Coordinates of C-alpha atoms and ligand atoms in Angstrom, one line a residue:
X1 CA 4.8 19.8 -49.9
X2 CA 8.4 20.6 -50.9
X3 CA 10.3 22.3 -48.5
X4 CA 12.7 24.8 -48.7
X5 CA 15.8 26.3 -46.8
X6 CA 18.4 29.3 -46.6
X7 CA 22.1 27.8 -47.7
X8 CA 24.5 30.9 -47.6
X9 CA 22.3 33.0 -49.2
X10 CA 20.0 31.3 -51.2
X11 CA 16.7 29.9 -51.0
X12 CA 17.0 26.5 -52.4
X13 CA 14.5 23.2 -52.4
X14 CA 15.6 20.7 -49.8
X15 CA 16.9 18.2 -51.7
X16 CA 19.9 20.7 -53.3
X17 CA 20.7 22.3 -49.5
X18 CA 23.7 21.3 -49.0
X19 CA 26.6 22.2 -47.0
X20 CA 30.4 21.5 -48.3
X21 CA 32.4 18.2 -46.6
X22 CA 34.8 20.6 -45.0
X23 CA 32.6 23.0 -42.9
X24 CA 33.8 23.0 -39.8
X25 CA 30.1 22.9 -38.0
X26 CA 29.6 19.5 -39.5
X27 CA 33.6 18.7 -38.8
X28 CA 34.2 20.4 -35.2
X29 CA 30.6 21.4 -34.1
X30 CA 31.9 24.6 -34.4
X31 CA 28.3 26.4 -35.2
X32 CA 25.7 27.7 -33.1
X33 CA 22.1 27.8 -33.4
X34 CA 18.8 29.2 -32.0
X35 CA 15.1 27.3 -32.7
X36 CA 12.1 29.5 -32.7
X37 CA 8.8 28.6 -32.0
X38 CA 6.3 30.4 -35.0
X39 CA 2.9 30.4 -34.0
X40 CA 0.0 31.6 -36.4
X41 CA 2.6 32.5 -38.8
X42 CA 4.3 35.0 -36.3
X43 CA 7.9 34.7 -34.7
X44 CA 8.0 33.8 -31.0
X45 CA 10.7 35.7 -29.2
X46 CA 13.0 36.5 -32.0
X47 CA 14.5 39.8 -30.4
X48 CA 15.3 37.4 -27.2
X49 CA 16.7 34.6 -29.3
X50 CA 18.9 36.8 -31.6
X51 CA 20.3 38.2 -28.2
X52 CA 20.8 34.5 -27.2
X53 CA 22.2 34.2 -30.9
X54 CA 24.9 36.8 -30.3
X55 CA 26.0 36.0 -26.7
X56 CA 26.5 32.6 -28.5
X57 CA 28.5 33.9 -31.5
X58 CA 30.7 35.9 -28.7
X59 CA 31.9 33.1 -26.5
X60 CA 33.1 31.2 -29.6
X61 CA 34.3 34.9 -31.2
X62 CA 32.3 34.9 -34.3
X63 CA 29.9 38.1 -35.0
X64 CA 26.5 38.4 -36.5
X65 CA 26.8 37.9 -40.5
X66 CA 24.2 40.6 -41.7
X67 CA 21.6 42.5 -39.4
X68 CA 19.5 41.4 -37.0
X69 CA 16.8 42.6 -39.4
X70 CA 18.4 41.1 -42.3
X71 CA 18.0 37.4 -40.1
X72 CA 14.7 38.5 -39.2
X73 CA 13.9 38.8 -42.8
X74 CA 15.6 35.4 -43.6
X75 CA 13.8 34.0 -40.4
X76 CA 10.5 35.0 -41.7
X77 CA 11.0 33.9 -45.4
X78 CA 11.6 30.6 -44.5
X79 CA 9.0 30.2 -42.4
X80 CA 6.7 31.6 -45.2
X81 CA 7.8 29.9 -48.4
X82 CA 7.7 26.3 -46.0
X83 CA 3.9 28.1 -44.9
X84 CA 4.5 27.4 -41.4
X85 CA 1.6 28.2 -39.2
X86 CA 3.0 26.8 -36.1
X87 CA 6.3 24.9 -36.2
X88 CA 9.9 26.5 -35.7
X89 CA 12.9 27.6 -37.4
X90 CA 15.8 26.8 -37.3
X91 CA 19.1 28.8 -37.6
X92 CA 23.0 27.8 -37.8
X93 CA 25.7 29.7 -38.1
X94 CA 29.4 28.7 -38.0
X95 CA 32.8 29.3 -38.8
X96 CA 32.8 28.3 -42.8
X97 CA 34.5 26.3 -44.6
X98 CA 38.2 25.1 -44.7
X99 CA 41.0 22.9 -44.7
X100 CA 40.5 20.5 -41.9
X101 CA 42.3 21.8 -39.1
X102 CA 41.5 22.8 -35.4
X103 CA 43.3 26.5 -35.6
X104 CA 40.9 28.8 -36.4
X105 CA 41.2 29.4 -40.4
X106 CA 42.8 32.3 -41.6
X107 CA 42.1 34.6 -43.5
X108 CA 38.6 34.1 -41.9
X109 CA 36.3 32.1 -44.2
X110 CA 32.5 33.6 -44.9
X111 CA 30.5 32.5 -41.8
X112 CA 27.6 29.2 -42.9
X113 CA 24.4 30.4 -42.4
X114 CA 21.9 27.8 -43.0
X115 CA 17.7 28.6 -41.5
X116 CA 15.1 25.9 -41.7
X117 CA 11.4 25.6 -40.9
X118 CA 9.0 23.0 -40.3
X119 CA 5.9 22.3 -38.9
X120 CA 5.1 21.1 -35.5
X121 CA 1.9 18.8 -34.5
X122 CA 0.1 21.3 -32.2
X123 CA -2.2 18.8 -31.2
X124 CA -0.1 16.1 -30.3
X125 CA 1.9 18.3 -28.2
X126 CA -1.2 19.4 -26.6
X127 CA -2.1 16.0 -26.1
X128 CA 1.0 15.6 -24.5
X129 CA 1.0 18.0 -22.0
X130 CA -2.5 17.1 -20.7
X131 CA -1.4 13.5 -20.2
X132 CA 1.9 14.9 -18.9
X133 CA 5.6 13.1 -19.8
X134 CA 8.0 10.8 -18.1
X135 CA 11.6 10.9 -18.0
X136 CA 14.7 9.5 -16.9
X137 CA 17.6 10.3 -15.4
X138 CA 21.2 10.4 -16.7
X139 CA 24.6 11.6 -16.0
X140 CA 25.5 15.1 -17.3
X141 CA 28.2 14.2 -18.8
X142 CA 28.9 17.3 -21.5
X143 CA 31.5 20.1 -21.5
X144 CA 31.5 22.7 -19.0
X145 CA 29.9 25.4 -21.3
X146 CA 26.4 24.5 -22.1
X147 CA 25.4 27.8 -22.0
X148 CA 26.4 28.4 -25.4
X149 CA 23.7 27.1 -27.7
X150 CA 26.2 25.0 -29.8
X151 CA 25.3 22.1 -32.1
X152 CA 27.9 19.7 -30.9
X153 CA 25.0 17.6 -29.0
X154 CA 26.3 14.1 -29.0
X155 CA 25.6 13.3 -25.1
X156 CA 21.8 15.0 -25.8
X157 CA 21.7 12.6 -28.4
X158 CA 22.8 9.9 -26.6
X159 CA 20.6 10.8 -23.5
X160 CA 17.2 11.5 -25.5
X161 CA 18.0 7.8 -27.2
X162 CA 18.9 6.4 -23.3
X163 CA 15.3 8.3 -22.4
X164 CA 13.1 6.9 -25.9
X165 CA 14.3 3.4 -25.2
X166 CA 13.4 3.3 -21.3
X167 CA 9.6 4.5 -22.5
X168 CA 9.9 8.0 -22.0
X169 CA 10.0 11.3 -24.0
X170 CA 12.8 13.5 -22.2
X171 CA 16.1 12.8 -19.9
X172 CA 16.9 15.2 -17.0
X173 CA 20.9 15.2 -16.4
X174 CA 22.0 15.0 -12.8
X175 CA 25.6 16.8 -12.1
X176 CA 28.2 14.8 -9.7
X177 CA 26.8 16.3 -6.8
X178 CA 23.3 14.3 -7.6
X179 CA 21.4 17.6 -8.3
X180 CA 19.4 18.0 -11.8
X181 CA 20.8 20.8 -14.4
X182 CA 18.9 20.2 -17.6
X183 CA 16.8 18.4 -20.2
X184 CA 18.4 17.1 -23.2
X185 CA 16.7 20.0 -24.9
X186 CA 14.6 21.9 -22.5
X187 CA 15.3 23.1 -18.9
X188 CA 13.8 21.6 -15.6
X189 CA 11.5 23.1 -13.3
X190 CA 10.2 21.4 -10.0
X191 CA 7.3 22.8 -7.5
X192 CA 8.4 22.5 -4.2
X193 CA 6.2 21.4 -1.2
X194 CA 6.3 24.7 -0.6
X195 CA 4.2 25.9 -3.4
X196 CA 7.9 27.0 -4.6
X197 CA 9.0 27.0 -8.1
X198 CA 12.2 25.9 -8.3
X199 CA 14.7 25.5 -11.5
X200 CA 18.5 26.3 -12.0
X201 CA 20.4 29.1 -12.2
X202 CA 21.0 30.1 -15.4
X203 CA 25.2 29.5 -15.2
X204 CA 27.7 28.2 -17.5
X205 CA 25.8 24.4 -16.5
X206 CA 23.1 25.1 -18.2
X207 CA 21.3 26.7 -21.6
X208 CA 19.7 29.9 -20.4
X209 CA 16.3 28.9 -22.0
X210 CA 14.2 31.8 -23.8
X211 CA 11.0 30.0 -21.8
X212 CA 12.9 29.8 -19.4
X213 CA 12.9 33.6 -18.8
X214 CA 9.7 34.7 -20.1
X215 CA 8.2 32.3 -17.6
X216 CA 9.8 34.3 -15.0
X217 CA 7.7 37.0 -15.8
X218 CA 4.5 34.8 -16.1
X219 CA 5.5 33.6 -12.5
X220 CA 5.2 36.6 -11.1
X221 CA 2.0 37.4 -12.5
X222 CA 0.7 34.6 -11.0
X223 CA 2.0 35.8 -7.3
X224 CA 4.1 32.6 -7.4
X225 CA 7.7 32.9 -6.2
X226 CA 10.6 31.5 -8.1
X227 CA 13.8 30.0 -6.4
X228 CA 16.5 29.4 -8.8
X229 CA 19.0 27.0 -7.0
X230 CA 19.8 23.8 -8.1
X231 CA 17.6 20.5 -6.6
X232 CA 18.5 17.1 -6.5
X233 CA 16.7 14.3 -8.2
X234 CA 15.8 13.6 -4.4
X235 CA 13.7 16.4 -4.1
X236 CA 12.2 16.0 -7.5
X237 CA 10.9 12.9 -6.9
X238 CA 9.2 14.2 -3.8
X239 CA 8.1 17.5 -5.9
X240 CA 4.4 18.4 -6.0
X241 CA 4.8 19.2 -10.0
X242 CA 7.4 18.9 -12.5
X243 CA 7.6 20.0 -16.0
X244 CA 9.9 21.3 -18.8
X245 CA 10.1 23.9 -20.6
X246 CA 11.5 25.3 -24.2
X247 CA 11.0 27.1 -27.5
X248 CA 9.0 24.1 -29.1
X249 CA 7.2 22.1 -25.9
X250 CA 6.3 25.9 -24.8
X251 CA 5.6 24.4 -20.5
X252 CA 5.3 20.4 -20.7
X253 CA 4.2 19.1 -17.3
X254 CA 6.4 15.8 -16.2
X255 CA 4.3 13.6 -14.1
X256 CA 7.0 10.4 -13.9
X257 CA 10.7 10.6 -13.3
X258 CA 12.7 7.1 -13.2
X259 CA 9.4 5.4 -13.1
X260 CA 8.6 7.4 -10.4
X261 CA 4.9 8.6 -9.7
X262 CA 5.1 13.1 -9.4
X263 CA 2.3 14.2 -7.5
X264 CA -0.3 12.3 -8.1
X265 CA 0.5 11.4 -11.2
X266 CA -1.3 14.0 -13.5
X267 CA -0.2 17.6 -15.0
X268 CA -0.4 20.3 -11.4
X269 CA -2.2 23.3 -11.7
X270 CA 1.0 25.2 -11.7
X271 CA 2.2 23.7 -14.8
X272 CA -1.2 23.7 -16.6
X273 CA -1.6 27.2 -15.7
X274 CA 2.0 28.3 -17.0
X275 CA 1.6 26.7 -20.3
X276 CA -2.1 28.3 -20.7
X277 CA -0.7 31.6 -19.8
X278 CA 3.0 31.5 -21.6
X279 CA 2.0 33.5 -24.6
X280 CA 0.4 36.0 -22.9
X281 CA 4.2 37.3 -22.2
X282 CA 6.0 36.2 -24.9
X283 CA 6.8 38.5 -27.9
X284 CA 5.0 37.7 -31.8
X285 CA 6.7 39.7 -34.5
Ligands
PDD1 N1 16.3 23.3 -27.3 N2 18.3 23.4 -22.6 C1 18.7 22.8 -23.7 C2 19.9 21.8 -23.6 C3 18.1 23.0 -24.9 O1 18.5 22.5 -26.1 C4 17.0 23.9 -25.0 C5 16.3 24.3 -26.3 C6 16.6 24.5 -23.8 C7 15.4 25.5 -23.7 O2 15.7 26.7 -24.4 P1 14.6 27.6 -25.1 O3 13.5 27.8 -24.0 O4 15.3 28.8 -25.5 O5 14.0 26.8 -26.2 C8 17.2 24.2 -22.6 C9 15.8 23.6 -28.6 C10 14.3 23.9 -28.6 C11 16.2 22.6 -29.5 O6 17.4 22.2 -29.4 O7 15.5 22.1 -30.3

């Protein structure tokens, strides 16, 4: 199937989407970007995403190129003319295009926008998260503002890689005071011996996740009670359950951590409940 993307306002086939040498998302990172799960042809969570999307834009003082219902629109096209039943989108923008040069340019340059879809494998995923994942653990070792969704995602990169190579599919990094802030592209969640479910706050550490905070509300429909404080990988390794969670794994239960048996070694009910549940709160348009 030939697959198409938004380029700066076009719709054009793959192979001629193309961004120019000098834009400075591909020079300086200096883009953000949003992914959003589509499932049965709907959008999951845009109006939460595009407020991510704009909290983003802010802290690196850029502003929304067109309306949020003109992205919607742009969102939705993609999705369509790639005929994406379940998959994601993607969506960049940045500060344009210009002479190489960390200052920002002036006269301001037309924003890059650039949207692509494609299809995810639902039933490897779910596959997945009934057999559970492993991961490992590595140093966070990124700048000290995570919680903007940029694309400059060299140490995930390098992490994911460190994580693919040691047999598993995701790598937790631990902060200098040996306590877990994130996955390399999903946040961390631990059930304490408590029956507690415990994950980060959402600070300037980590990516305030979109799962992360629908879950929140699934949680409490459950009666469960959240704790958000940070754990170390101590305490995770002694957790009851583990799992992930983000726009594209929806809740992925962990059930190995350094090599490490969780539990007993198979997705918890807390986890397996979560991701059965997750769309019951999140938002289709
Ligand atoms: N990743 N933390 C990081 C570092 C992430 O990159 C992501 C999302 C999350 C979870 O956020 P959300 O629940 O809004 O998807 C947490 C996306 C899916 C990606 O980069 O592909």
């Amino acid at each position: 199937m030939s697959r198409y993307a938004y380029v700066n306002g076009r719709y054009l086939p793959f192979r001629d989407a193309k961004v120019h040498v000098e834009d400075r998302g591909y020079q300086f990172a200096d883009a953000v970007y949003e992914v959003c799960e589509v499932r049965a042809g709907h959008l999951i969570d845009e109006r939460r995403h595009l407020d991510r999307l704009e909290r983003s834009l802010h802290a690196i003082r850029l502003s929304l190129p067109m309306s949020r219902a003109a992205l919607g629109v742009v969102l939705r096209e993609v999705a369509a003319r790639n005929r994406i039943r379940f998959g994601m989108v993607y969506l960049q923008i940045g500060r344009g295009v210009a002479r190489r040069d960390l200052a920002f340019p002036m006269p301001q340059p037309a924003p890059s926008v650039v949207v692509t879809a494609r299809a995810l494998n639902r039933a490897r995923l779910d596959a997945l998260a009934a057999a559970g994942i492993a991961v490992v653990s590595v140093p966070d070792n990124r700048w000290g503002r995570v919680d903007i969704k940029s694309v400059g995602l060299l140490p995930n990169a390098l992490a994911r890689q460190a994580a693919i190579e040691q047999g598993a599919r995701e790598a937790w990094f631990i902060d200098k005071s040996g306590a877990v802030t994130e996955g390399a592209s999903a946040n961390a969640w631990i059930v304490s011996g408590e029956s507690k479910l415990v994950t980060r706050r959402a600070d300037h550490a980590i990516l305030g996740g979109i799962t992360r905070s629908v879950l929140f509300e699934a949680v409490e429909a459950q009666g469960l009670v959240i704790e958000e404080r940070p754990f170390a990988l101590e305490e995770a390794y002694a957790a009851r359950e583990a799992f992930i969670t983000s726009a594209t794994q929806n809740v992925m239960p962990v059930v190995r951590i350094d090599g490490r048996t969780i539990g007993d070694g198979k997705p918890g009910p807390v986890a397996t409940a979560l991701r059965r549940e997750f769309h019951r709160f999140a938002e289709s348009s």
